[in-house]
PDB file of C-alpha atoms in Angstrom:
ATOM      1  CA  UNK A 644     163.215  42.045 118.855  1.00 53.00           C
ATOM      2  CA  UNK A 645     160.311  43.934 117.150  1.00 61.00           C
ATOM      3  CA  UNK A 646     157.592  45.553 119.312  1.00 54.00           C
ATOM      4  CA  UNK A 647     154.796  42.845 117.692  1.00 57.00           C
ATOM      5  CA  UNK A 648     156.797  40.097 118.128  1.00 54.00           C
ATOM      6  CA  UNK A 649     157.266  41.160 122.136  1.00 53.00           C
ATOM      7  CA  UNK A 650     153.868  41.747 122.289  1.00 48.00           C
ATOM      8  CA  UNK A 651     153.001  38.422 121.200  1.00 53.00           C
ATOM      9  CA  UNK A 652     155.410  36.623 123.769  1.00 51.00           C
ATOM     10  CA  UNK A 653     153.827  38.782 126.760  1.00 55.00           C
ATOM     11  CA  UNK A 654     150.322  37.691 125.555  1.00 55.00           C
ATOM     12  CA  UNK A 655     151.652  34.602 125.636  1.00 64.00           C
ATOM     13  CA  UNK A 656     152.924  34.307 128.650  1.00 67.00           C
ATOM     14  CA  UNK A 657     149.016  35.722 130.162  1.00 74.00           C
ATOM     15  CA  UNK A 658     147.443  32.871 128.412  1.00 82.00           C
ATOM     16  CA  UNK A 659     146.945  30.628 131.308  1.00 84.00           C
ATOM     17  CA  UNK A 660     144.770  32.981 132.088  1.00 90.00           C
ATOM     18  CA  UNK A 661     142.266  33.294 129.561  1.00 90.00           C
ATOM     19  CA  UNK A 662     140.504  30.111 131.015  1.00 92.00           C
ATOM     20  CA  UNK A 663     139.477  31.793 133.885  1.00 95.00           C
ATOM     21  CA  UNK A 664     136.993  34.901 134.759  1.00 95.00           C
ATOM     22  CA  UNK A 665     139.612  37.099 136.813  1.00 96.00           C
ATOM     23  CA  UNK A 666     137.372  39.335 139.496  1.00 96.00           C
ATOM     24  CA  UNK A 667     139.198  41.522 142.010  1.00 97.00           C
ATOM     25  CA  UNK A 668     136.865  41.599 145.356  1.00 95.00           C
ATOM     26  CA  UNK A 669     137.611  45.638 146.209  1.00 91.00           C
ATOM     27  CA  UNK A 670     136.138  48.798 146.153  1.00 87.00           C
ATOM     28  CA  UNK A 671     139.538  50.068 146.559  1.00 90.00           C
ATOM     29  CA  UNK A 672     140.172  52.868 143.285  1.00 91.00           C
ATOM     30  CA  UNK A 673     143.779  52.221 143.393  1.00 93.00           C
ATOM     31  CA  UNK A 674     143.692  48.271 143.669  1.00 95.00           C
ATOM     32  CA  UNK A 675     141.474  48.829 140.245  1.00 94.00           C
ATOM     33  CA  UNK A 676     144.001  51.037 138.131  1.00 94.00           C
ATOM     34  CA  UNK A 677     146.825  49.039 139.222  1.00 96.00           C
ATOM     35  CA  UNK A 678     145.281  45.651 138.314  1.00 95.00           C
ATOM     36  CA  UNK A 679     144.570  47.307 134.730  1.00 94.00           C
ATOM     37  CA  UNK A 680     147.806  48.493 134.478  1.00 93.00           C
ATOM     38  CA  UNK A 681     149.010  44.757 134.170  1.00 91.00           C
ATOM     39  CA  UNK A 682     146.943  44.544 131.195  1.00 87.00           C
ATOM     40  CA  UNK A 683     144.764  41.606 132.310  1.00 88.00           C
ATOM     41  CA  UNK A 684     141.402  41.277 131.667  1.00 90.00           C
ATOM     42  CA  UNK A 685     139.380  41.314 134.766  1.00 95.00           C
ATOM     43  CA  UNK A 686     135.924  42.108 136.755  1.00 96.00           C
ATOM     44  CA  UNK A 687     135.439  44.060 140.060  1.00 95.00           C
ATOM     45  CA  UNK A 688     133.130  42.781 142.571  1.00 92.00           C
ATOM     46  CA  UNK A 689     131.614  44.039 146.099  1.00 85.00           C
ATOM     47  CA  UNK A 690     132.381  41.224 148.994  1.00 77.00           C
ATOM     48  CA  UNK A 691     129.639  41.164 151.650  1.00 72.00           C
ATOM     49  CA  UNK A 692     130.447  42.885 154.548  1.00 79.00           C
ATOM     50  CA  UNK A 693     132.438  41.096 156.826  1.00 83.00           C
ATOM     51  CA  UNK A 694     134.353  40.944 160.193  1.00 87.00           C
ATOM     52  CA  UNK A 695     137.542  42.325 159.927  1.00 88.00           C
ATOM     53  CA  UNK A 696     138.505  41.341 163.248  1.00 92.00           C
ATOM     54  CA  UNK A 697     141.718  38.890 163.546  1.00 95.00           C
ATOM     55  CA  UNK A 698     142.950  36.700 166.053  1.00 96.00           C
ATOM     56  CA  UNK A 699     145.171  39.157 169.141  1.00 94.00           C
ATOM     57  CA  UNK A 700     148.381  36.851 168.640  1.00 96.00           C
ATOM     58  CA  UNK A 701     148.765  37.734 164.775  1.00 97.00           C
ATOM     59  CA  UNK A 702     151.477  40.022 164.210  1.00 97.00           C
ATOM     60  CA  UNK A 703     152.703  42.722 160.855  1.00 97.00           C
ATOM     61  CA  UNK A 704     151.926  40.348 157.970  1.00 97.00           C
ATOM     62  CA  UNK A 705     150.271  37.844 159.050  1.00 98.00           C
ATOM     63  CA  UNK A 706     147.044  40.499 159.818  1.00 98.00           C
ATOM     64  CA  UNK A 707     146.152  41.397 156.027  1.00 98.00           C
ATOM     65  CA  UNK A 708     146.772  38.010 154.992  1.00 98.00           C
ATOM     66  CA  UNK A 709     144.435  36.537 157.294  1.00 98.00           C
ATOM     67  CA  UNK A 710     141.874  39.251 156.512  1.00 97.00           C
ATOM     68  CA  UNK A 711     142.318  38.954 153.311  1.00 97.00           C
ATOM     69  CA  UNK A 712     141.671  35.039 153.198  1.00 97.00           C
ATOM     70  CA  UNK A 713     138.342  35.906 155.261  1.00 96.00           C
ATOM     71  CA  UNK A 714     137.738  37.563 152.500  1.00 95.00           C
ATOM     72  CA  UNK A 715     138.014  35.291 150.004  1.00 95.00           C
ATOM     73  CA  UNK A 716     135.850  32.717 152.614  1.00 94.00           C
ATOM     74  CA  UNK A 717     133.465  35.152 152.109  1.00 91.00           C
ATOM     75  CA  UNK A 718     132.706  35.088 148.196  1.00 91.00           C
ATOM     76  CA  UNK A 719     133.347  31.193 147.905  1.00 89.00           C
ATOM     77  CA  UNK A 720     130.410  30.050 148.041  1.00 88.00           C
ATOM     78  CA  UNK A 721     129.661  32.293 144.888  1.00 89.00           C
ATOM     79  CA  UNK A 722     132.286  31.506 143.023  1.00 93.00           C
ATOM     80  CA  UNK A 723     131.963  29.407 139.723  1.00 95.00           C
ATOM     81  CA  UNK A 724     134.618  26.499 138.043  1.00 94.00           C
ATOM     82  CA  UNK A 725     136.004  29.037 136.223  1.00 95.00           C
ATOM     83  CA  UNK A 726     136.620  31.896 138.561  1.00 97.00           C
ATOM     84  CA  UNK A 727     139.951  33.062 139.682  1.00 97.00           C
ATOM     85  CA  UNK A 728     139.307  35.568 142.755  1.00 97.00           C
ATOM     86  CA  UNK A 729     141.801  38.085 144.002  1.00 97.00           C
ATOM     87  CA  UNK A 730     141.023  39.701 147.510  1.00 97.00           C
ATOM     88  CA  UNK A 731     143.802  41.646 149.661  1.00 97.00           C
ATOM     89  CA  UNK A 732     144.103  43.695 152.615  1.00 96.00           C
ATOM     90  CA  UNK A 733     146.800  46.104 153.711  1.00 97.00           C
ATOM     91  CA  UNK A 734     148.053  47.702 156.886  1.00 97.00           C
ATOM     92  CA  UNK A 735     150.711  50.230 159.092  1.00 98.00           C
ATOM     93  CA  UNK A 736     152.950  48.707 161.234  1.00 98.00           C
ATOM     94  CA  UNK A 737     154.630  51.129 163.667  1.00 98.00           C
ATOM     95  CA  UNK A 738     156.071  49.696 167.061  1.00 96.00           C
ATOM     96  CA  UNK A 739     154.183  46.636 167.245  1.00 96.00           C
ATOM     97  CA  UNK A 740     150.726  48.343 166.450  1.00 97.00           C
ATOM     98  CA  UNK A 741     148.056  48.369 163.457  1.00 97.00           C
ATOM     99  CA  UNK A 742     147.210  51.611 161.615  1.00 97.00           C
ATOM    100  CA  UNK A 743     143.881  50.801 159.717  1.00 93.00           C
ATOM    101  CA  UNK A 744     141.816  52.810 158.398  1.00 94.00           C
ATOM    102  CA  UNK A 745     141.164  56.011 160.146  1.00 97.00           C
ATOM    103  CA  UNK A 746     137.255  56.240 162.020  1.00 96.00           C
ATOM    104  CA  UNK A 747     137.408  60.791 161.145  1.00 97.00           C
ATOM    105  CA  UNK A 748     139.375  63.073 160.308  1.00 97.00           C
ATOM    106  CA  UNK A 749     141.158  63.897 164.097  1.00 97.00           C
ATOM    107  CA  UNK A 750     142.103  59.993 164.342  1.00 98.00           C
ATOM    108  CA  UNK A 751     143.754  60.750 160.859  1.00 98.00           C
ATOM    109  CA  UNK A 752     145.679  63.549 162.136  1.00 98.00           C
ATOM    110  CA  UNK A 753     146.680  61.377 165.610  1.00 98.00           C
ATOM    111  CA  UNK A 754     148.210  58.826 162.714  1.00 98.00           C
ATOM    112  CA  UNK A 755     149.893  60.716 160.600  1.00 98.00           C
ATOM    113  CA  UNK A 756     151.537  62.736 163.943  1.00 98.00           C
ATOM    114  CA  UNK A 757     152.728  59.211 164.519  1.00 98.00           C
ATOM    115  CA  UNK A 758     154.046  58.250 161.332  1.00 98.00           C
ATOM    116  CA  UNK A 759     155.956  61.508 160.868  1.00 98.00           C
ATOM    117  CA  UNK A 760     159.662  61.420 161.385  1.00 98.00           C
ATOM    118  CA  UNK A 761     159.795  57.633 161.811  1.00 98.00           C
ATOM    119  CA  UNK A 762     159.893  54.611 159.440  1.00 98.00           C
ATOM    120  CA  UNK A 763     156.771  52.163 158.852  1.00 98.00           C
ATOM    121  CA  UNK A 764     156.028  49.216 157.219  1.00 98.00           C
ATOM    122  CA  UNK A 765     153.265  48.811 154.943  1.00 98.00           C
ATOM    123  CA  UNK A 766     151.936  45.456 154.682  1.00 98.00           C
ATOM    124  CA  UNK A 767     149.805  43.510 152.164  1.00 98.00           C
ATOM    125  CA  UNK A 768     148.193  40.240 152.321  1.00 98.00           C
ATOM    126  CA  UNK A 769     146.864  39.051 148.921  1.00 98.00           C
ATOM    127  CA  UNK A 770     144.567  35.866 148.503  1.00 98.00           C
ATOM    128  CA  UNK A 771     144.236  33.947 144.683  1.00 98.00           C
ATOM    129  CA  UNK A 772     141.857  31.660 145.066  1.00 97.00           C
ATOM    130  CA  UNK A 773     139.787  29.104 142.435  1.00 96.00           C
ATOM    131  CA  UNK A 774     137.364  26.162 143.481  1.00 93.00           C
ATOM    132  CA  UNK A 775     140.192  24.087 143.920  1.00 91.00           C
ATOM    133  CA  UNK A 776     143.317  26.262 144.774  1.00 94.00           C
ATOM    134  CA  UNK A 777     144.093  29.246 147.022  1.00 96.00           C
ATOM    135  CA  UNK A 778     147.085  31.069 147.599  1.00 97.00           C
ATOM    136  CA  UNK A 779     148.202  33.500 149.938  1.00 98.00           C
ATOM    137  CA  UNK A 780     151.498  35.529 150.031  1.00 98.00           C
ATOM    138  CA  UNK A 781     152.104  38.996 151.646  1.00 98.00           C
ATOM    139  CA  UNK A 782     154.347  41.924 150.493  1.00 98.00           C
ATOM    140  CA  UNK A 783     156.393  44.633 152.984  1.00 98.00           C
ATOM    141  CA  UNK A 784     157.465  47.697 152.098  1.00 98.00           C
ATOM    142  CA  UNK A 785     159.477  50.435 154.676  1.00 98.00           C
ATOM    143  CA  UNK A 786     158.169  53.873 154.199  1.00 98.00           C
ATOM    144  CA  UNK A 787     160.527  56.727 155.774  1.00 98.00           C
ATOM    145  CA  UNK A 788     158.504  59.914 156.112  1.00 98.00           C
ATOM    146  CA  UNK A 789     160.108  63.267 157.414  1.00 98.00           C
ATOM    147  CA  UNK A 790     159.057  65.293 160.158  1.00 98.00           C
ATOM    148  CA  UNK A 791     155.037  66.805 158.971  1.00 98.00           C
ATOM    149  CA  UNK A 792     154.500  70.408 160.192  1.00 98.00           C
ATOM    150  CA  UNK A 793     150.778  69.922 162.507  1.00 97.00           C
ATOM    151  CA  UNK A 794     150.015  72.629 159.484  1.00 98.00           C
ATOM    152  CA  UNK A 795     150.974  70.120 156.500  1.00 98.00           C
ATOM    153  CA  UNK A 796     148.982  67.434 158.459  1.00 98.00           C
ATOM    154  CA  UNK A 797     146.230  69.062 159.030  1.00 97.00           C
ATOM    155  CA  UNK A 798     145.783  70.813 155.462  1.00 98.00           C
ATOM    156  CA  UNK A 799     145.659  67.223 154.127  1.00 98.00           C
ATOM    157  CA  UNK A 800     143.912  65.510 156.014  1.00 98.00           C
ATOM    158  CA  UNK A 801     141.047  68.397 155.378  1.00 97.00           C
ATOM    159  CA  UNK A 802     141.463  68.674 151.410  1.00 97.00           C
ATOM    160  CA  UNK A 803     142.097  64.756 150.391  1.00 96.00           C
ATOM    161  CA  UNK A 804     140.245  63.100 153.222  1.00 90.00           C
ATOM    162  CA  UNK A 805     142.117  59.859 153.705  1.00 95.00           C
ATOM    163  CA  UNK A 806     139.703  57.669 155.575  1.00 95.00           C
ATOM    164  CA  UNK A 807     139.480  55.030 152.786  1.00 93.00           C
ATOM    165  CA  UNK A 808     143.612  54.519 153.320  1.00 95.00           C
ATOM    166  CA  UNK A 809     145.102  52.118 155.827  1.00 96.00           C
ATOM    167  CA  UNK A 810     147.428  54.432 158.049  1.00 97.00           C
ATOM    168  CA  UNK A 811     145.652  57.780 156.962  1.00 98.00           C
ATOM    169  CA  UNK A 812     147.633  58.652 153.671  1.00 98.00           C
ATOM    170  CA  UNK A 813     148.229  58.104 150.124  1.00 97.00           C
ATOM    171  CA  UNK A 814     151.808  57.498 149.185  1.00 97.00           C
ATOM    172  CA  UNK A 815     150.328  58.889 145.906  1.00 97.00           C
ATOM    173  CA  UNK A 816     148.727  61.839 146.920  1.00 97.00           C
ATOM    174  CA  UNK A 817     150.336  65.457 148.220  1.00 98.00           C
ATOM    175  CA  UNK A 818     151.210  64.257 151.326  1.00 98.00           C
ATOM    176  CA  UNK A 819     153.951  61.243 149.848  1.00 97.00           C
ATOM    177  CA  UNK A 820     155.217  63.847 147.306  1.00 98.00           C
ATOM    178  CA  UNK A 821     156.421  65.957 150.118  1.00 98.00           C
ATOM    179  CA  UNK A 822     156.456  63.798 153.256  1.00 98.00           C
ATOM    180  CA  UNK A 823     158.402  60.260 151.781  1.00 98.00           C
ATOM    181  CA  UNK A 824     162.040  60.400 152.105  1.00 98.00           C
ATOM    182  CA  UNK A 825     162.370  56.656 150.972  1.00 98.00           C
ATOM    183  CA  UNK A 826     160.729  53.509 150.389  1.00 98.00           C
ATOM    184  CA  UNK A 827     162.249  50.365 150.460  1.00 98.00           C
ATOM    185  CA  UNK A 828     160.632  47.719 148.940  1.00 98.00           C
ATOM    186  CA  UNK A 829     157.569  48.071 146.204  1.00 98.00           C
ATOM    187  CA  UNK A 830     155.900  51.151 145.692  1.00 98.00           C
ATOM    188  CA  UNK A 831     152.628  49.804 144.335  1.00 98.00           C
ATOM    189  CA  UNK A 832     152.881  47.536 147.557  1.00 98.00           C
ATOM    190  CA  UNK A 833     152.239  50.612 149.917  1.00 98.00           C
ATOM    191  CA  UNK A 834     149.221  52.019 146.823  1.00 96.00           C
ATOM    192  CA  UNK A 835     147.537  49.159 148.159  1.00 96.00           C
ATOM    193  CA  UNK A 836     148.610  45.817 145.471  1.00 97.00           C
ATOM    194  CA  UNK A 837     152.129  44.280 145.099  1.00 98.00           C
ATOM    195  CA  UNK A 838     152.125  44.231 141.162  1.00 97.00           C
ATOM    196  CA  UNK A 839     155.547  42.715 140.735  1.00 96.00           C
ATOM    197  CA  UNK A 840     154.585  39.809 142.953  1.00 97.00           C
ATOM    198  CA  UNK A 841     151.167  39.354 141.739  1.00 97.00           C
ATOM    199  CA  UNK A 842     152.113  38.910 138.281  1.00 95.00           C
ATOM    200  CA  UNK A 843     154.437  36.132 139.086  1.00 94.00           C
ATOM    201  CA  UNK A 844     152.171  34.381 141.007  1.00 95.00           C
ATOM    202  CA  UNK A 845     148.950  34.279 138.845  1.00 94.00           C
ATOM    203  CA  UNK A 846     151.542  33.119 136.065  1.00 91.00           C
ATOM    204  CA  UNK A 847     151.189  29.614 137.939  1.00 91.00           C
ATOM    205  CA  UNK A 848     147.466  29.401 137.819  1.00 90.00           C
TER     206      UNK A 848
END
């Protein structure tokens, strides 16, 4: 099969799409470049802040994809006929508790102490929603990270600054090149967007 003719069938199979104005809710960098990546056409757009809080009982999973239908609850009212909204939220799971986002720098290091020499689970929640449908699914991904050195920690935590990142790190950055044994499960789930899944389910939109 010739590279135009491939091209042609992968357009193809996008086209459901074209009826709709695609806008990814985030200010999230790495939910943007890995959106683009699946070559589909889309806006970015800034949610109003809202309460991330979630109800005590809700447990791994179920966390980010409740947030990240609040979110979408959020920017409904907004929305027009033909708008197809993606919002998402992601978290650490460690023994039963939530690593967020970190509030400085020495709750970062107090994470990442945590995560070191054990295996997490990075979860994301991911909400499609139009006027008339919504859709939630979640993605997990096990992260095994090697014993960190309080010196390794601490250096990157003070030259990348990962308060932006649920669980303190960047599975992209310095500390996954030489902190992740193994991952099990999606890679671009733990970056913050489950591309594999995402592109199967907008393909029923």
């Amino acid at each position: 099969m010739d590279e135009r003719r491939s091209l042609r069938m992968v357009s193809n199979t996008l086209r459901n799409l074209d009826r709709y104005r695609i806008l990814l809710a985030s200010n999230s960098p790495r939910r943007r470049e890995l959106l683009a990546g699946l070559g589909i056409k889309y806006d970015t757009v800034s949610l109003p802040d809202i309460d991330e809080s979630y109800p005590t009982h809700l447990k791994g999973g179920e966390i980010p994809a409740y947030i990240s239908k609040k979110k979408a609850e959020s920017y409904k009212s907004l929305m027009h006929e033909d708008t197809l909204l993606i919002t998402a939220d992601t978290i650490v799971w460690l023994n039963g508790r939530v690593f967020g986002k970190p509030n400085d720098e020495a709750e970062a290091v107090q994470m990442l102490k945590e995560l070191s020499g054990n295996t997490h689970t990075v979860y994301t929640g991911v909400t499609l929603t139009t006027r008339n449908r919504e859709c939630t699914f979640t993605a997990a991904t096990d992260v095994k990270f090697a014993e960190l050195t309080e010196e390794e920690i601490e250096f990157y935590v003070r030259k990348y600054v990962p308060l932006d990142k649920a669980g303190a790190y960047g599975v992209q950055e310095w500390i996954g090149y030489i902190g992740v044994e193994a991952i099990y499960g999606s890679y671009y789930n733990v970056m913050g967007l489950p591309l594999q899944r995402l592109y199967r389910e907008l393909l029923k939109f």
